XYZ file of C-alpha atoms in Angstrom:
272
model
C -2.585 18.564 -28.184
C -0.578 16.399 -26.022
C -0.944 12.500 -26.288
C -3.351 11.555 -23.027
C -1.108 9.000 -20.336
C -3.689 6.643 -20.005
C -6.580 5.719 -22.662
C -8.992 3.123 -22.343
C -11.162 2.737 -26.208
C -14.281 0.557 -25.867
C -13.046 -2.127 -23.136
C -14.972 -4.753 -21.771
C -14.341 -7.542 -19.741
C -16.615 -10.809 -19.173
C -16.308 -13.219 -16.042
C -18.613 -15.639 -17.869
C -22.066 -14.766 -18.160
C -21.231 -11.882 -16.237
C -19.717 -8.404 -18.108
C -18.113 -6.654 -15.336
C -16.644 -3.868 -17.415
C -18.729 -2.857 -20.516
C -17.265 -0.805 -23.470
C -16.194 1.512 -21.668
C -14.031 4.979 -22.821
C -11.459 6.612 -20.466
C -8.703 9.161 -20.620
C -6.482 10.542 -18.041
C -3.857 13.355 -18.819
C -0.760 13.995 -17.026
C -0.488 15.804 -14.034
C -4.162 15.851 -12.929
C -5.750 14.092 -9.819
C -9.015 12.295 -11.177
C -11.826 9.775 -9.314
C -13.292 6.756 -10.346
C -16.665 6.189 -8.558
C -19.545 3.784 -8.542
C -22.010 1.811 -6.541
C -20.430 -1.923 -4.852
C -19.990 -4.146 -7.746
C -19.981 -1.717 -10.248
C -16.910 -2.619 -12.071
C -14.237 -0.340 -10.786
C -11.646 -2.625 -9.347
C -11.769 -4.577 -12.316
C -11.297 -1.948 -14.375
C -7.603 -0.728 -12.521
C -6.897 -4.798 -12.520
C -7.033 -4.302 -16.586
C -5.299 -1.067 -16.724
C -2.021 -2.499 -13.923
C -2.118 -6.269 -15.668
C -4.282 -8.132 -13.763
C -6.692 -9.140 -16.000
C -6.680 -9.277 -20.158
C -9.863 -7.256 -21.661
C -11.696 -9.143 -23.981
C -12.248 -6.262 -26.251
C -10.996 -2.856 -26.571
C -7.372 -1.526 -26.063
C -5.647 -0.122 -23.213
C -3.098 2.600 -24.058
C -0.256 4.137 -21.582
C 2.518 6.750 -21.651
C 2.625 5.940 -25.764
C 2.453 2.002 -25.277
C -0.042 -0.801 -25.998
C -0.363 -2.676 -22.542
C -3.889 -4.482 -22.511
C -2.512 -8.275 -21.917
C 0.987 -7.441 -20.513
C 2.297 -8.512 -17.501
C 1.636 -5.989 -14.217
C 5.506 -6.127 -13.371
C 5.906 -4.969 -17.214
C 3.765 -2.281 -16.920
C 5.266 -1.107 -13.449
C 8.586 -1.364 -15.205
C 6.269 1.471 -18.090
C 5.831 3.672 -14.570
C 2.446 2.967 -13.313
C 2.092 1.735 -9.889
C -1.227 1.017 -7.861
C -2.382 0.288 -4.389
C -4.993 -1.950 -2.997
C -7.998 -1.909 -1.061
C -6.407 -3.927 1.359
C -3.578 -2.950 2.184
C -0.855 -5.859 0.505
C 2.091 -5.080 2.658
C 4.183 -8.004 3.483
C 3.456 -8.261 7.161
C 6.450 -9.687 8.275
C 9.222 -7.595 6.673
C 10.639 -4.521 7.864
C 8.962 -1.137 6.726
C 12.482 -0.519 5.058
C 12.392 -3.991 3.422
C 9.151 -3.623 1.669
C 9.799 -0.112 -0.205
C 12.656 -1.912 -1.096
C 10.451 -4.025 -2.750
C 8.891 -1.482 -4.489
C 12.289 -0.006 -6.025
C 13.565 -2.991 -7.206
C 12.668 -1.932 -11.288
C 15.181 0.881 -10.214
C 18.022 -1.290 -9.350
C 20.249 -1.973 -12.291
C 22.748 -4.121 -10.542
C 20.014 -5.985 -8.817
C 20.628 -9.547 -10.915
C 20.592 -12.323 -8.895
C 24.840 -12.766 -9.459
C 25.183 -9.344 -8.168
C 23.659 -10.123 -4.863
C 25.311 -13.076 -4.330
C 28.654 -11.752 -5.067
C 28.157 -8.198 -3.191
C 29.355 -6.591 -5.781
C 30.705 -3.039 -5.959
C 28.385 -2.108 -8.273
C 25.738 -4.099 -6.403
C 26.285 -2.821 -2.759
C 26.403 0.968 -4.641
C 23.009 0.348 -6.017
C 21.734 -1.087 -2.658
C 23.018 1.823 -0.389
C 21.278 4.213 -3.094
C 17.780 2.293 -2.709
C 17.566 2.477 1.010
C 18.870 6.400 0.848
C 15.651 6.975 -1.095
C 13.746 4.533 0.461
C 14.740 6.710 3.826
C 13.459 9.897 2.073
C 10.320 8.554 0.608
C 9.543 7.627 4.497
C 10.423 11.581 5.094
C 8.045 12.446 2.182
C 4.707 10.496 3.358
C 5.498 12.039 6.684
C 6.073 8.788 8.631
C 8.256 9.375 11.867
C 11.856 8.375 12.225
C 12.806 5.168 13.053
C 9.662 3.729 11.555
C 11.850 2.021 8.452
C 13.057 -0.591 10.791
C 9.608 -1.473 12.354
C 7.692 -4.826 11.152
C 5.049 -3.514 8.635
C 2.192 -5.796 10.540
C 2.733 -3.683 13.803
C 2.024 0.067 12.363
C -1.181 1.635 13.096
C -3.722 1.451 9.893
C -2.804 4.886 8.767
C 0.590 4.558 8.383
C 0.442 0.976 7.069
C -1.325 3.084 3.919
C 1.457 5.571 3.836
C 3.846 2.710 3.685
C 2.208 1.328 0.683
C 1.970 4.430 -1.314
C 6.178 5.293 -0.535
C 6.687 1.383 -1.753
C 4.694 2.747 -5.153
C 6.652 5.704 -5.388
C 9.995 3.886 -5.072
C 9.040 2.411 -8.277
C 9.361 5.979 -9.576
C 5.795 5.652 -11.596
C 4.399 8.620 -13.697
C 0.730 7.456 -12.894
C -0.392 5.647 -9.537
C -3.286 4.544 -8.972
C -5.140 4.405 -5.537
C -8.138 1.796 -4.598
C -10.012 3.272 -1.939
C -6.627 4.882 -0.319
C -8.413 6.641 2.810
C -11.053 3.504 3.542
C -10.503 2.932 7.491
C -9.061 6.227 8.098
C -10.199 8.566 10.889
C -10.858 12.416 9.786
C -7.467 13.803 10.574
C -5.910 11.025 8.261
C -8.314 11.742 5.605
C -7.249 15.005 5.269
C -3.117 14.201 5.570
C -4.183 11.959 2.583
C -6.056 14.426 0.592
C -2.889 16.449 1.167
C -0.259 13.816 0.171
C -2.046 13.051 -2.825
C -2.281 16.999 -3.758
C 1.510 16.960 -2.805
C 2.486 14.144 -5.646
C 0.926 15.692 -8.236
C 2.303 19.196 -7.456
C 5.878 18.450 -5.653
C 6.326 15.220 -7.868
C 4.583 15.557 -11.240
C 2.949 11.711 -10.273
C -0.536 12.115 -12.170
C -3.017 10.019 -9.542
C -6.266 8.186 -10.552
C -8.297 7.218 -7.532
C -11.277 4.811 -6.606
C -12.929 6.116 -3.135
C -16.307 5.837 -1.444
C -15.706 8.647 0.301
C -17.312 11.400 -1.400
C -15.337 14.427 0.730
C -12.318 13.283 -0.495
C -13.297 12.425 -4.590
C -15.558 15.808 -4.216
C -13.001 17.770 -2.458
C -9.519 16.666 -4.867
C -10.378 15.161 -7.979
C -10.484 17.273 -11.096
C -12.570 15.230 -13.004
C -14.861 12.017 -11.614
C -15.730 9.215 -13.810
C -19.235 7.635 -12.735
C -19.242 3.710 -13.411
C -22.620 1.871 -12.831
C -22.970 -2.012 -13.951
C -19.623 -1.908 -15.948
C -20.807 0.954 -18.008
C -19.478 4.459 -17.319
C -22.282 6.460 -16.547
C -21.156 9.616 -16.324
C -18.027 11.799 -16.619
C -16.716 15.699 -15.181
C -15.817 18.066 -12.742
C -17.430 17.625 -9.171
C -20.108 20.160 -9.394
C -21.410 18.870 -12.776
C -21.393 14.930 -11.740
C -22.927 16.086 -8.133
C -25.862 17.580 -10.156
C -25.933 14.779 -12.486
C -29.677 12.408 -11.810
C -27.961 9.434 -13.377
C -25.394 9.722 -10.559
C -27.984 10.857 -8.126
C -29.906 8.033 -9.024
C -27.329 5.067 -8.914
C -24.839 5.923 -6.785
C -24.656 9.331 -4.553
C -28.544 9.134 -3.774
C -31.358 11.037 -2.445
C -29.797 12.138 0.380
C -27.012 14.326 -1.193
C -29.332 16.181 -3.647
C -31.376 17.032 -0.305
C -28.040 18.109 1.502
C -27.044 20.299 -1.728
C -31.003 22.048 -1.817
C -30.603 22.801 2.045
C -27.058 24.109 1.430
C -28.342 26.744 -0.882
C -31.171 27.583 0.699
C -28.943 28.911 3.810
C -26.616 30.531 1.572
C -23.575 27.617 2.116
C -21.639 25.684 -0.088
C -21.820 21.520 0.280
């Protein structure tokens, strides 16, 4: 059996009094889409701030693509291939849409040491033309329209200020992104071009993706497996049907209300 990308064995992670993450187990495998999910509070941001660098657990260790990265830097572990996005959007406003994937690929640039770009090297200019070439087709990939590299970030609609942020991840060539609440603020119709981005990386790409979302469409409707996190402790873990049907779940986090919409779903025959 193949080595998983990501493993997390018995991590916790105290703010004080306060455990925000508590002992908790997790294993992703390449080339699968998978959910983290959880009430407010629950833990989940914290726990992608341990796995991208962010913060040092206090106990347990953090395993990815074959290396030990619990207390190494996040620009280390990019440099590994994971990348992440947050749930607000961390573009830099006043920089081009070109200039900030650029951003993004600069673990790919071999000639990019500082002497390089002062002299304009060969070598360096080389390297430079080949970053904005695939900074140009990343722009293609997330379906942004032309011209948009040389807009300011700060003036794109919401929707596209996300799909800027996930081509600056991908620039960084990563094997695993990971995506806090991706489609928060998004209307229907860009819901579902997300949904089929993300189905698009794994498939056209080979990017394994590990999402947090509120949105339980879109973690119902892609993920493969959904990890259920309640008060730092994972609560549950599975495929969508099994977690939906889970009263731990129903209890803390999806409520009432879904089981209801499920029981009046079968009684006409439908699927929820």
């Amino acid at each position: 059996m193949s080595e998983p990308l990501l493993q997390l064995t018995r991590v916790t992670k105290r703010f004080g009094g306060l455990v925000a993450v508590n002992n908790v187990d997790f294993t992703l495998m390449s080339g699968r889409i998978e959910s983290i999910i959880g009430p407010n509070g629950a833990g989940k941001t914290t726990l992608f701030n341990i796995i991208t660098g962010i913060y040092k657990p206090d106990e347990g260790q953090v395993r990815f693509n074959g290396h030990s990265i619990g207390g190494r830097r996040p620009d280390q572990i990019t440099a590994l291939g994971m990348c992440r996005t947050f749930q607000n959007i961390r573009l830099f406003p006043n920089m081009s849409v070109m200039e900030n994937i650029l951003v993004g690929a600069h673990t790919q640039l071999r000639a990019s040491n500082a002497l390089g770009a002062v002299l304009r090297t060969k070598q360096f200019r080389e390297a430079e033309e080949q970053a904005r070439a695939e900074a140009r087709r990343l722009l293609r990939y997330v379906d942004l329209p032309p011209g948009t590299g040389d807009l300011i970030a700060r003036n794109l609609p919401y929707g596209q200020q996300r799909k800027v942020e996930i081509a600056r991840a991908l620039a960084a060539k990563p094997r695993l992104i990971l995506l806090d609440e991706p489609t928060a603020g998004m209307n229907p119709s860009e819901t579902e071009e997300a949904m089929r981005l993300f189905r698009r990386l794994r498939d056209d790409v080979g990017v394994t993706v590990l999402l947090i979302e509120h949105d339980m469409k879109v973690v119902m409707g892609i993920s493969e497996r959904i990890t259920v996190i309640d008060y730092g402790q994972k609560i549950a873990e599975g495929g969508p049907a099994e977690v939906r049907k889970n009263q731990r779940v129903i209890e803390a986090y999806l409520g009432r209300q879904a089981q209801l919409h499920d029981e009046r779903a079968a009684a006409v025959g439908g699927e929820a």
